[in-house]
Short mmCIF file of C-alpha atoms in Angstrom, two decimals:
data_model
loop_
_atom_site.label_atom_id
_atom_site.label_comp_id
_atom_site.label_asym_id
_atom_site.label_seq_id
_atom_site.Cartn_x
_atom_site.Cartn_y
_atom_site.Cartn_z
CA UNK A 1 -25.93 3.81 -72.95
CA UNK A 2 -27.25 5.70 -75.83
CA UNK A 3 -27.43 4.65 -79.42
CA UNK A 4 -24.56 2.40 -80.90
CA UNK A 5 -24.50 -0.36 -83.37
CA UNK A 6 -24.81 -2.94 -80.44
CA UNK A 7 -28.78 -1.07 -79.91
CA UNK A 8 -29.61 -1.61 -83.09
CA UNK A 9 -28.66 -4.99 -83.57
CA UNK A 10 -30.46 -5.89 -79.94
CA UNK A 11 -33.46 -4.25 -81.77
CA UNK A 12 -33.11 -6.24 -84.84
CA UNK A 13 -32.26 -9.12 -83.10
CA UNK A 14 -35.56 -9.23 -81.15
CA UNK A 15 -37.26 -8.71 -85.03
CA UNK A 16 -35.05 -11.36 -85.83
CA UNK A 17 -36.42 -14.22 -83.18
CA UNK A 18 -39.87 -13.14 -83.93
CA UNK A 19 -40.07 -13.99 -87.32
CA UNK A 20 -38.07 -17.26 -86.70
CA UNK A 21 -40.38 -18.33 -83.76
CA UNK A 22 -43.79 -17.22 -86.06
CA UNK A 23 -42.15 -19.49 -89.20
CA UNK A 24 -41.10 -22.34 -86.10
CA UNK A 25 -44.92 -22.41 -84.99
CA UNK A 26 -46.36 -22.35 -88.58
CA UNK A 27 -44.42 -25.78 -89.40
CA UNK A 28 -46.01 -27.25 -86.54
CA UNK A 29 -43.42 -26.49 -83.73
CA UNK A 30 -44.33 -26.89 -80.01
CA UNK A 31 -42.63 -25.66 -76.58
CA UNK A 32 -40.95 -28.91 -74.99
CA UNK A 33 -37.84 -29.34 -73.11
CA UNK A 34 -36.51 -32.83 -71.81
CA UNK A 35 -33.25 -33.75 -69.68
CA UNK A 36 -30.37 -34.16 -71.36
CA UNK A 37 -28.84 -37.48 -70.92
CA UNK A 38 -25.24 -36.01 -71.68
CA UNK A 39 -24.94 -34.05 -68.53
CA UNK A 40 -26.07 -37.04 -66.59
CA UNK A 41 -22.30 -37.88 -65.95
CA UNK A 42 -21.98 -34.42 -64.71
CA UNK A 43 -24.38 -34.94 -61.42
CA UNK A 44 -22.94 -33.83 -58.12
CA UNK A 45 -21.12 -31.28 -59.30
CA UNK A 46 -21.13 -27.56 -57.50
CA UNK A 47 -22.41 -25.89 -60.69
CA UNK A 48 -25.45 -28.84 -61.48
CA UNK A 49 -25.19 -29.39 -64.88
CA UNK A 50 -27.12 -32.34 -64.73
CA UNK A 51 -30.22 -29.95 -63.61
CA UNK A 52 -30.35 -28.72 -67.16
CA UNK A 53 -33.10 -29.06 -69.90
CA UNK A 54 -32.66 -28.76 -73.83
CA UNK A 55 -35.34 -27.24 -76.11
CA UNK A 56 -35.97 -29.85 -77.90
CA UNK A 57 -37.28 -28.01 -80.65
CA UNK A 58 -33.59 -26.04 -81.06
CA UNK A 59 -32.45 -27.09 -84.22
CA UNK A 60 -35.95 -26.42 -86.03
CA UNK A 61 -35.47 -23.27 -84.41
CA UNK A 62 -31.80 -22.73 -85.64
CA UNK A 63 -32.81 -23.14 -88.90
CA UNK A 64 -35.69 -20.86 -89.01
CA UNK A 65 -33.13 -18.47 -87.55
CA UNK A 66 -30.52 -18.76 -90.44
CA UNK A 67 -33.28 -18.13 -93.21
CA UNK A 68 -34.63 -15.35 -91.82
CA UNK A 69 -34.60 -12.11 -94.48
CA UNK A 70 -35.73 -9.21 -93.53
CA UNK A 71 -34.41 -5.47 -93.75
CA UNK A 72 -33.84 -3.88 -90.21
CA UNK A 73 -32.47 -0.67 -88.96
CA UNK A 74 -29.16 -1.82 -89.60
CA UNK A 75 -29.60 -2.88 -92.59
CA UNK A 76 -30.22 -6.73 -94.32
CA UNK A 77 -30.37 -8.73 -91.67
CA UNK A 78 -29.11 -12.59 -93.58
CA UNK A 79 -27.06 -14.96 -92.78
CA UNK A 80 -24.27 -16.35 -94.88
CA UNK A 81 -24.16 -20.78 -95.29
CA UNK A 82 -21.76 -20.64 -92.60
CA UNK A 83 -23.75 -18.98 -90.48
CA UNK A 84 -22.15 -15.61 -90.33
CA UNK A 85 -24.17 -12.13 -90.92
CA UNK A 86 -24.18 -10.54 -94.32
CA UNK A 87 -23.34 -6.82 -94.47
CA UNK A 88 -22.24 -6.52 -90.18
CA UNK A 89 -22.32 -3.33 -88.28
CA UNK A 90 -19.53 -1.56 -86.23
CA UNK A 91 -18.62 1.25 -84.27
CA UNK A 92 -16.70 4.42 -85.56
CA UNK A 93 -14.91 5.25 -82.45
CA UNK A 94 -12.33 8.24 -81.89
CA UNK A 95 -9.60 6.23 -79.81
CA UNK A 96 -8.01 9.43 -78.49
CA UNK A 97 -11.93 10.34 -76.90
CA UNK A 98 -13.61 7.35 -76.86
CA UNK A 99 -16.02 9.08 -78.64
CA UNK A 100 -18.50 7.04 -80.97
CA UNK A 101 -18.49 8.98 -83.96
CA UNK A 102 -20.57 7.20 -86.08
CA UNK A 103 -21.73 3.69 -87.37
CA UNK A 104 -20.84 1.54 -90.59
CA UNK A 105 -23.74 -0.21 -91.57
CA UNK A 106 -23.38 -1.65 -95.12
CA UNK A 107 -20.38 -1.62 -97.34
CA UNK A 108 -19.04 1.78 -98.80
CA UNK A 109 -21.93 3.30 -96.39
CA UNK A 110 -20.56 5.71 -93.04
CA UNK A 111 -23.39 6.68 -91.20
CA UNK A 112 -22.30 9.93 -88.95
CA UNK A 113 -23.83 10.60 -85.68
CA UNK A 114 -25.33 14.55 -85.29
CA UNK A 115 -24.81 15.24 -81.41
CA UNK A 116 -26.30 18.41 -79.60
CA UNK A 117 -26.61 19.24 -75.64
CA UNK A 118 -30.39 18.16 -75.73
CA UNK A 119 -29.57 15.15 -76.89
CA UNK A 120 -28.95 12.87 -79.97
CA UNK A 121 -30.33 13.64 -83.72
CA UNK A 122 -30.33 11.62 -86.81
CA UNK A 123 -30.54 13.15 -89.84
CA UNK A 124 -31.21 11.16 -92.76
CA UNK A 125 -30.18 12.25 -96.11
CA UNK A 126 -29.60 10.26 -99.31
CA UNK A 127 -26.36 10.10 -100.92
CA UNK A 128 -25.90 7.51 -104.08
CA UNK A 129 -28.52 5.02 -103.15
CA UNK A 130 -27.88 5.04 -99.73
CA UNK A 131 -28.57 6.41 -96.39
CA UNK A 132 -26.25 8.79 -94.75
CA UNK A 133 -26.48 9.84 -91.39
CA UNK A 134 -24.88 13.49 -91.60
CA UNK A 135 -23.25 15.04 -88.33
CA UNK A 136 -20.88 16.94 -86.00
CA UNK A 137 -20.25 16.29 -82.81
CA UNK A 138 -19.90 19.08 -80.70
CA UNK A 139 -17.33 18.89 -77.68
CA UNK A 140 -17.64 20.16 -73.98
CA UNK A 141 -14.12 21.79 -74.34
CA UNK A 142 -13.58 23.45 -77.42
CA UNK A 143 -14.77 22.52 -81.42
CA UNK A 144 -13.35 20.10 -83.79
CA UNK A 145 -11.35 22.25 -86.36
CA UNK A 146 -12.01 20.11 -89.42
CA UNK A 147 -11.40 22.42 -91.81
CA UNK A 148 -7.61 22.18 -92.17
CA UNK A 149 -6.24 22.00 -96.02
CA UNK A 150 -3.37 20.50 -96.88
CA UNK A 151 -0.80 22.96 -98.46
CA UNK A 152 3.15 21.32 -97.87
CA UNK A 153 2.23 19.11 -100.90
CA UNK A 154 3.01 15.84 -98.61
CA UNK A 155 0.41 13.07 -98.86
CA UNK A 156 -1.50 11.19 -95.49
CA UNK A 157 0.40 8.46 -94.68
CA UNK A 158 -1.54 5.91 -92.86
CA UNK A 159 -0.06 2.76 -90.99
CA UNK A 160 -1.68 -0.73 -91.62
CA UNK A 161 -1.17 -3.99 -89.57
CA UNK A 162 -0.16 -6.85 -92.46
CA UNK A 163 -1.43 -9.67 -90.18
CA UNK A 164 -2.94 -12.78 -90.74
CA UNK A 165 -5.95 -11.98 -88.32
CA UNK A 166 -9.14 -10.55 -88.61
CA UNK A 167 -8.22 -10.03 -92.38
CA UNK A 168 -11.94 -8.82 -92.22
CA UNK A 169 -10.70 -5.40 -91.32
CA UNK A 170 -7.77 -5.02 -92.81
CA UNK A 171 -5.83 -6.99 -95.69
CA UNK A 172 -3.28 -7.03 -98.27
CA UNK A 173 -4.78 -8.04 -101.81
CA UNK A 174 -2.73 -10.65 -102.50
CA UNK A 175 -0.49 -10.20 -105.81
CA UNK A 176 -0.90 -5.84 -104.93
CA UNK A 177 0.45 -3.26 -102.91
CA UNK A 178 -3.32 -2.57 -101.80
CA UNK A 179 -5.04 -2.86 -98.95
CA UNK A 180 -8.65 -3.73 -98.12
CA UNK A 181 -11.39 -4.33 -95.84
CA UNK A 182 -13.54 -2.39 -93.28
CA UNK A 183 -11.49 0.06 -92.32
CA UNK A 184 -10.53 0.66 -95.56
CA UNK A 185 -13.90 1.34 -96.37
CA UNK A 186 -14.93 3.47 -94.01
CA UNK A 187 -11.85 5.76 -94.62
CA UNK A 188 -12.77 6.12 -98.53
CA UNK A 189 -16.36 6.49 -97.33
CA UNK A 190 -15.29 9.75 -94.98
CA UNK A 191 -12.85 11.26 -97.69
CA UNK A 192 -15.82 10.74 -100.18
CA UNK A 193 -17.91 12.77 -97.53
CA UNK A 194 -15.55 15.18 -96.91
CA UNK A 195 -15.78 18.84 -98.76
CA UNK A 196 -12.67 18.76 -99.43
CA UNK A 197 -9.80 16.80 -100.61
CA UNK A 198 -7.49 14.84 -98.95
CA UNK A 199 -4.82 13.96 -100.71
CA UNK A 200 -3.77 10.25 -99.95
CA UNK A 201 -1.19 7.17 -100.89
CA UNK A 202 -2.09 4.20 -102.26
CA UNK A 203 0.50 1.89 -101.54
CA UNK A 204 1.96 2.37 -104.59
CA UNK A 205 4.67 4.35 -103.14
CA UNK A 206 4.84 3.45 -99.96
CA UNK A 207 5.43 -0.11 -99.58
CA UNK A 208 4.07 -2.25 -96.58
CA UNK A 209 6.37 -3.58 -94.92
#
């Protein structure tokens, strides 16, 4: 499968239920499961839901779980009061190649994947208080040409959904012409990397619509 943001967090994640299991034991947790008279009404049925225990130790558990703090390979692993992680990891992926081109990690932080024949390198490096994870990815058909300057004096125009969905992402600021979120992010975080510049709107001009 090779190394993407879902390996890391699996790896984290198994961090994660240790230290919430070692704080669940130290306040005098035990192992016990009981029937759960809920599912009782359920008996007979082809999937047997009534043959199911509860740990009855889960919401102990669930808390120890939501206060965990501790820094993993992806970064702070903490939860937010509803529940939610701080500071998530995704995927950069090149939709054209399905190519995984890198990770963001924390915000304003693109962590680039270095890719050879023998296999996969990291290379850390620190940029501005943060770890960045230079790289090129080299192709089985021909190389990336990314050295291509712009010289017709026309700004990248770039597309953005205005939806009311996973706002996470993608946004308007209300009251602006702007736009933020992830992707947002991980765009200024590439053009920062970049040797070059790229000369970009910013909604001023071009209006969403």
């Amino acid at each position: 499968m090779g190394l993407s943001a879902y390996s890391l967090y699996a790896y984290d994640t198994a961090w994660l239920l240790a230290h919430a299991i070692n704080a669940f034991f130290d306040q005098g947790g035990n192992i016990s499961i009981s029937n759960d008279s809920r599912l009782a009404a359920l008996q007979g049925g082809s999937l047997h839901l009534d043959a199911m225990n509860i740990f009855n130790g889960g919401n102990l558990l669930h808390q120890n779980i939501l206060q965990v703090n501790i820094t993993g390979v992806t970064g702070k692993v903490k939860f937010n009061p509803d529940g939610n992680l701080i500071r998530p990891a995704y995927d950069v992926i090149n939709v054209k190649d399905w190519l995984i081109i890198g990770l963001i990690i924390l915000v304003y932080q693109l962590c680039l994947l270095k890719l050879f024949t023998q296999g996969l390198v990291i290379v850390p490096a620190l940029v501005r208080n943060y770890t960045v994870l230079y790289g090129l990815a080299k192709r089985h058909r021909s190389p990336v040409d990314a050295w291509v300057f712009p010289n017709n004096g026309r700004h990248l125009r770039i597309r953005v959904p205005n939806r009311v969905g996973y706002c996470e992402f993608v946004s308007r600021v209300p009251g602006t012409d702007m736009f933020a979120g992830h992707c947002i992010d991980v765009f200024t975080a590439a053009i920062n990397l970049l040797p070059y510049a790229v000369p970009h709107g910013d909604g001023a001009i071009w209006r969403w619509s």
